[in-house]
PDB file of C-alpha atoms in Angstrom:
ATOM      1  CA  MET A  48       0.000   0.000   0.000  1.00  0.00           C
ATOM      2  CA  GLY A  49       1.055   3.634  -0.516  1.00  0.00           C
ATOM      3  CA  SER A  50       1.935   6.064   2.182  1.00  0.00           C
ATOM      4  CA  ALA A  51      -0.636   8.063   4.122  1.00  0.00           C
ATOM      5  CA  SER A  52      -2.176  11.123   2.503  1.00  0.00           C
ATOM      6  CA  PRO A  53      -0.681  14.547   3.332  1.00  0.00           C
ATOM      7  CA  ARG A  54      -3.806  15.348   5.404  1.00  0.00           C
ATOM      8  CA  ASP A  55      -3.452  12.094   7.373  1.00  0.00           C
ATOM      9  CA  HIS A  56       0.212  12.880   8.006  1.00  0.00           C
ATOM     10  CA  LEU A  57      -0.682  16.367   9.254  1.00  0.00           C
ATOM     11  CA  MET A  58      -3.442  14.994  11.510  1.00  0.00           C
ATOM     12  CA  LYS A  59      -1.029  12.484  13.077  1.00  0.00           C
ATOM     13  CA  LEU A  60       1.651  15.142  13.472  1.00  0.00           C
ATOM     14  CA  LEU A  61      -0.558  17.854  14.946  1.00  0.00           C
ATOM     15  CA  GLU A  62      -3.040  15.896  17.097  1.00  0.00           C
ATOM     16  CA  PRO A  63      -0.572  15.438  20.001  1.00  0.00           C
ATOM     17  CA  VAL A  64       0.588  19.069  19.659  1.00  0.00           C
ATOM     18  CA  VAL A  65      -2.984  20.364  19.904  1.00  0.00           C
ATOM     19  CA  SER A  66      -3.820  17.912  22.724  1.00  0.00           C
ATOM     20  CA  ALA A  67      -0.803  19.147  24.711  1.00  0.00           C
ATOM     21  CA  GLU A  68      -2.459  22.590  24.635  1.00  0.00           C
ATOM     22  CA  GLY A  69      -5.646  21.085  26.122  1.00  0.00           C
ATOM     23  CA  LEU A  70      -7.631  21.207  22.879  1.00  0.00           C
ATOM     24  CA  ASP A  71      -9.171  18.743  20.425  1.00  0.00           C
ATOM     25  CA  LEU A  72      -7.998  18.749  16.807  1.00  0.00           C
ATOM     26  CA  GLU A  73     -11.266  18.817  14.856  1.00  0.00           C
ATOM     27  CA  ASP A  74     -10.075  19.190  11.270  1.00  0.00           C
ATOM     28  CA  ILE A  75      -7.260  20.196   8.936  1.00  0.00           C
ATOM     29  CA  THR A  76      -7.623  21.484   5.403  1.00  0.00           C
ATOM     30  CA  VAL A  77      -5.029  22.617   2.893  1.00  0.00           C
ATOM     31  CA  THR A  78      -6.232  24.811   0.033  1.00  0.00           C
ATOM     32  CA  GLN A  79      -4.445  26.633  -2.750  1.00  0.00           C
ATOM     33  CA  ALA A  80      -4.721  30.445  -2.817  1.00  0.00           C
ATOM     34  CA  GLY A  81      -2.742  31.729  -5.781  1.00  0.00           C
ATOM     35  CA  ARG A  82       0.887  30.780  -5.259  1.00  0.00           C
ATOM     36  CA  ARG A  83       0.382  30.140  -1.568  1.00  0.00           C
ATOM     37  CA  ARG A  84      -1.324  27.366   0.293  1.00  0.00           C
ATOM     38  CA  ILE A  85      -3.547  27.920   3.302  1.00  0.00           C
ATOM     39  CA  LEU A  86      -3.366  25.392   6.127  1.00  0.00           C
ATOM     40  CA  ARG A  87      -6.480  25.665   8.289  1.00  0.00           C
ATOM     41  CA  VAL A  88      -6.350  23.948  11.658  1.00  0.00           C
ATOM     42  CA  ILE A  89      -9.684  23.751  13.502  1.00  0.00           C
ATOM     43  CA  VAL A  90      -9.530  23.251  17.274  1.00  0.00           C
ATOM     44  CA  ASP A  91     -12.151  23.105  20.015  1.00  0.00           C
ATOM     45  CA  ARG A  92     -12.765  22.095  23.620  1.00  0.00           C
ATOM     46  CA  ASP A  93     -15.504  22.043  26.205  1.00  0.00           C
ATOM     47  CA  GLY A  94     -16.197  25.620  27.254  1.00  0.00           C
ATOM     48  CA  GLY A  95     -14.943  27.037  23.950  1.00  0.00           C
ATOM     49  CA  VAL A  96     -11.653  28.411  22.679  1.00  0.00           C
ATOM     50  CA  SER A  97     -10.272  31.845  23.584  1.00  0.00           C
ATOM     51  CA  LEU A  98      -8.032  34.060  21.468  1.00  0.00           C
ATOM     52  CA  ASP A  99      -5.178  33.262  23.851  1.00  0.00           C
ATOM     53  CA  ASP A 100      -5.789  29.544  23.245  1.00  0.00           C
ATOM     54  CA  VAL A 101      -5.643  30.127  19.482  1.00  0.00           C
ATOM     55  CA  ALA A 102      -2.400  32.114  19.813  1.00  0.00           C
ATOM     56  CA  ASP A 103      -0.772  29.434  21.995  1.00  0.00           C
ATOM     57  CA  VAL A 104      -1.764  26.537  19.757  1.00  0.00           C
ATOM     58  CA  SER A 105      -0.735  28.508  16.641  1.00  0.00           C
ATOM     59  CA  GLN A 106       2.805  28.851  17.996  1.00  0.00           C
ATOM     60  CA  ALA A 107       2.967  25.170  18.952  1.00  0.00           C
ATOM     61  CA  VAL A 108       1.602  24.035  15.569  1.00  0.00           C
ATOM     62  CA  SER A 109       3.994  26.342  13.696  1.00  0.00           C
ATOM     63  CA  ALA A 110       6.979  24.945  15.591  1.00  0.00           C
ATOM     64  CA  ALA A 111       5.885  21.347  14.917  1.00  0.00           C
ATOM     65  CA  LEU A 112       5.442  22.089  11.213  1.00  0.00           C
ATOM     66  CA  ASP A 113       8.901  23.703  11.026  1.00  0.00           C
ATOM     67  CA  ASP A 114      10.516  20.714  12.753  1.00  0.00           C
ATOM     68  CA  ASP A 115       8.788  18.157  10.519  1.00  0.00           C
ATOM     69  CA  ASP A 116       8.871  20.075   7.210  1.00  0.00           C
ATOM     70  CA  ALA A 117       5.400  18.624   6.615  1.00  0.00           C
ATOM     71  CA  MET A 118       4.373  21.560   4.420  1.00  0.00           C
ATOM     72  CA  GLY A 119       7.503  21.398   2.265  1.00  0.00           C
ATOM     73  CA  GLN A 120       9.511  24.363   1.053  1.00  0.00           C
ATOM     74  CA  SER A 121       6.770  26.369  -0.690  1.00  0.00           C
ATOM     75  CA  ALA A 122       5.041  29.246   1.102  1.00  0.00           C
ATOM     76  CA  TYR A 123       1.896  28.700   3.126  1.00  0.00           C
ATOM     77  CA  THR A 124      -0.292  30.577   5.583  1.00  0.00           C
ATOM     78  CA  LEU A 125      -1.304  28.947   8.858  1.00  0.00           C
ATOM     79  CA  GLU A 126      -4.804  29.715  10.150  1.00  0.00           C
ATOM     80  CA  VAL A 127      -5.934  28.315  13.496  1.00  0.00           C
ATOM     81  CA  SER A 128      -9.543  28.791  14.571  1.00  0.00           C
ATOM     82  CA  SER A 129     -12.479  27.214  16.337  1.00  0.00           C
ATOM     83  CA  PRO A 130     -15.272  25.553  14.358  1.00  0.00           C
ATOM     84  CA  GLY A 131     -18.046  27.731  13.004  1.00  0.00           C
ATOM     85  CA  VAL A 132     -21.707  27.304  13.776  1.00  0.00           C
ATOM     86  CA  ASP A 133     -22.131  25.512  10.437  1.00  0.00           C
ATOM     87  CA  ARG A 134     -19.859  22.625  11.429  1.00  0.00           C
ATOM     88  CA  PRO A 135     -21.783  19.338  11.333  1.00  0.00           C
ATOM     89  CA  LEU A 136     -22.284  17.614  14.679  1.00  0.00           C
ATOM     90  CA  THR A 137     -20.819  14.160  14.134  1.00  0.00           C
ATOM     91  CA  GLU A 138     -19.055  13.245  17.398  1.00  0.00           C
ATOM     92  CA  PRO A 139     -20.501  12.964  20.931  1.00  0.00           C
ATOM     93  CA  ARG A 140     -18.316  15.914  22.032  1.00  0.00           C
ATOM     94  CA  HIS A 141     -19.857  18.094  19.281  1.00  0.00           C
ATOM     95  CA  TRP A 142     -23.362  17.392  20.578  1.00  0.00           C
ATOM     96  CA  ARG A 143     -22.289  17.955  24.208  1.00  0.00           C
ATOM     97  CA  ARG A 144     -20.719  21.312  23.325  1.00  0.00           C
ATOM     98  CA  ALA A 145     -23.923  22.418  21.574  1.00  0.00           C
ATOM     99  CA  ALA A 146     -26.094  21.980  24.709  1.00  0.00           C
ATOM    100  CA  LYS A 147     -29.131  24.319  24.792  1.00  0.00           C
ATOM    101  CA  ARG A 148     -28.803  25.004  21.054  1.00  0.00           C
ATOM    102  CA  LEU A 149     -31.523  24.378  18.504  1.00  0.00           C
ATOM    103  CA  VAL A 150     -30.454  21.665  16.031  1.00  0.00           C
ATOM    104  CA  LYS A 151     -31.672  19.730  13.033  1.00  0.00           C
ATOM    105  CA  ALA A 152     -30.763  16.075  13.425  1.00  0.00           C
ATOM    106  CA  GLU A 153     -30.499  13.992  10.257  1.00  0.00           C
ATOM    107  CA  MET A 154     -31.289  10.380  11.012  1.00  0.00           C
ATOM    108  CA  ARG A 155     -29.799   7.428   9.143  1.00  0.00           C
ATOM    109  CA  ASP A 156     -33.299   6.456   7.955  1.00  0.00           C
ATOM    110  CA  GLY A 157     -33.600   9.816   6.151  1.00  0.00           C
ATOM    111  CA  THR A 158     -35.904  11.574   8.605  1.00  0.00           C
ATOM    112  CA  VAL A 159     -35.032  14.960  10.073  1.00  0.00           C
ATOM    113  CA  ILE A 160     -35.825  15.923  13.655  1.00  0.00           C
ATOM    114  CA  GLU A 161     -35.567  19.483  14.963  1.00  0.00           C
ATOM    115  CA  GLY A 162     -35.211  20.193  18.656  1.00  0.00           C
ATOM    116  CA  ARG A 163     -33.179  21.804  21.405  1.00  0.00           C
ATOM    117  CA  ILE A 164     -30.311  19.834  22.948  1.00  0.00           C
ATOM    118  CA  LEU A 165     -31.058  19.070  26.586  1.00  0.00           C
ATOM    119  CA  GLY A 166     -27.883  17.051  27.084  1.00  0.00           C
ATOM    120  CA  ALA A 167     -25.591  14.493  25.514  1.00  0.00           C
ATOM    121  CA  ASP A 168     -23.546  11.570  26.749  1.00  0.00           C
ATOM    122  CA  GLU A 169     -21.488   8.823  25.109  1.00  0.00           C
ATOM    123  CA  SER A 170     -24.556   6.887  23.906  1.00  0.00           C
ATOM    124  CA  GLY A 171     -26.763   9.624  22.512  1.00  0.00           C
ATOM    125  CA  VAL A 172     -28.336  13.037  22.710  1.00  0.00           C
ATOM    126  CA  ASP A 173     -31.477  14.209  24.507  1.00  0.00           C
ATOM    127  CA  LEU A 174     -33.582  16.662  22.512  1.00  0.00           C
ATOM    128  CA  ASP A 175     -36.618  18.709  23.429  1.00  0.00           C
ATOM    129  CA  VAL A 176     -38.813  18.159  20.373  1.00  0.00           C
ATOM    130  CA  ALA A 177     -41.931  20.372  20.559  1.00  0.00           C
ATOM    131  CA  GLY A 178     -42.001  20.147  24.364  1.00  0.00           C
ATOM    132  CA  THR A 179     -41.309  16.394  24.538  1.00  0.00           C
ATOM    133  CA  ALA A 180     -37.944  14.983  25.612  1.00  0.00           C
ATOM    134  CA  ARG A 181     -36.603  12.469  23.116  1.00  0.00           C
ATOM    135  CA  LYS A 182     -33.408  10.356  23.282  1.00  0.00           C
ATOM    136  CA  LEU A 183     -31.581   9.819  19.994  1.00  0.00           C
ATOM    137  CA  ASP A 184     -28.862   7.158  19.882  1.00  0.00           C
ATOM    138  CA  TYR A 185     -25.718   8.114  17.966  1.00  0.00           C
ATOM    139  CA  LYS A 186     -25.979   4.873  15.979  1.00  0.00           C
ATOM    140  CA  ASP A 187     -29.245   6.206  14.517  1.00  0.00           C
ATOM    141  CA  LEU A 188     -27.897   9.708  13.800  1.00  0.00           C
ATOM    142  CA  ALA A 189     -26.158  10.631  10.563  1.00  0.00           C
ATOM    143  CA  ARG A 190     -25.299  14.171  11.683  1.00  0.00           C
ATOM    144  CA  GLY A 191     -26.751  17.337  13.093  1.00  0.00           C
ATOM    145  CA  ARG A 192     -26.509  21.040  12.434  1.00  0.00           C
ATOM    146  CA  VAL A 193     -26.936  23.914  14.849  1.00  0.00           C
ATOM    147  CA  GLN A 194     -29.662  26.271  13.683  1.00  0.00           C
ATOM    148  CA  VAL A 195     -28.922  29.971  13.718  1.00  0.00           C
ATOM    149  CA  GLU A 196     -31.124  31.789  16.220  1.00  0.00           C
ATOM    150  CA  PHE A 197     -31.269  35.541  16.557  1.00  0.00           C
ATOM    151  CA  ARG A 198     -32.782  35.213  20.046  1.00  0.00           C
ATOM    152  CA  ARG A 199     -31.774  32.074  21.871  1.00  0.00           C
ATOM    153  CA  ILE A 200     -34.119  30.684  24.500  1.00  0.00           C
ATOM    154  CA  ASP A 201     -31.846  31.728  27.402  1.00  0.00           C
ATOM    155  CA  ASP A 202     -31.827  35.322  26.028  1.00  0.00           C
ATOM    156  CA  VAL A 203     -35.641  35.514  26.369  1.00  0.00           C
ATOM    157  CA  ASP A 204     -35.944  34.512  30.047  1.00  0.00           C
ATOM    158  CA  GLY A 205     -36.955  37.624  32.007  1.00  0.00           C
ATOM    159  CA  ASP A 206     -36.071  39.900  29.088  1.00  0.00           C
ATOM    160  CA  GLU A 207     -39.507  40.633  27.641  1.00  0.00           C
ATOM    161  CA  GLY A 208     -39.788  44.217  26.584  1.00  0.00           C
TER     162      GLY A 208
END
């Protein structure tokens, strides 16, 4: 068999670097932008990621890339950020971190369920679907997406005006 893809190599190289900073490595993408390449490293953790976290992990990732020469000799730009709201929820930690958010859950059977995340554990996610609590097992879920809300439910409590 051939060697691992460049993305796989970068994931294996950077996962322990990001973990040492107390974060989870969510994704890596390399895209061409003119003569330069852009390396995007997406990190997250429970409680979110601060700008200081991004700065610290950026320095650690940059040093690891320099030591390994994983990006080769041509120029590239390193971007480190947290996932956007449009990131699909595919792992238990994604669902846990989206607690209290409104989501659309795509089931493996093709149905779509919309509800607010009450909680999530290693076996599944609890949603409030039209006022009824419903447990969805991860094995039945294809993925979920957080729905953009201009006024979240916790913004409304006691704030009627």
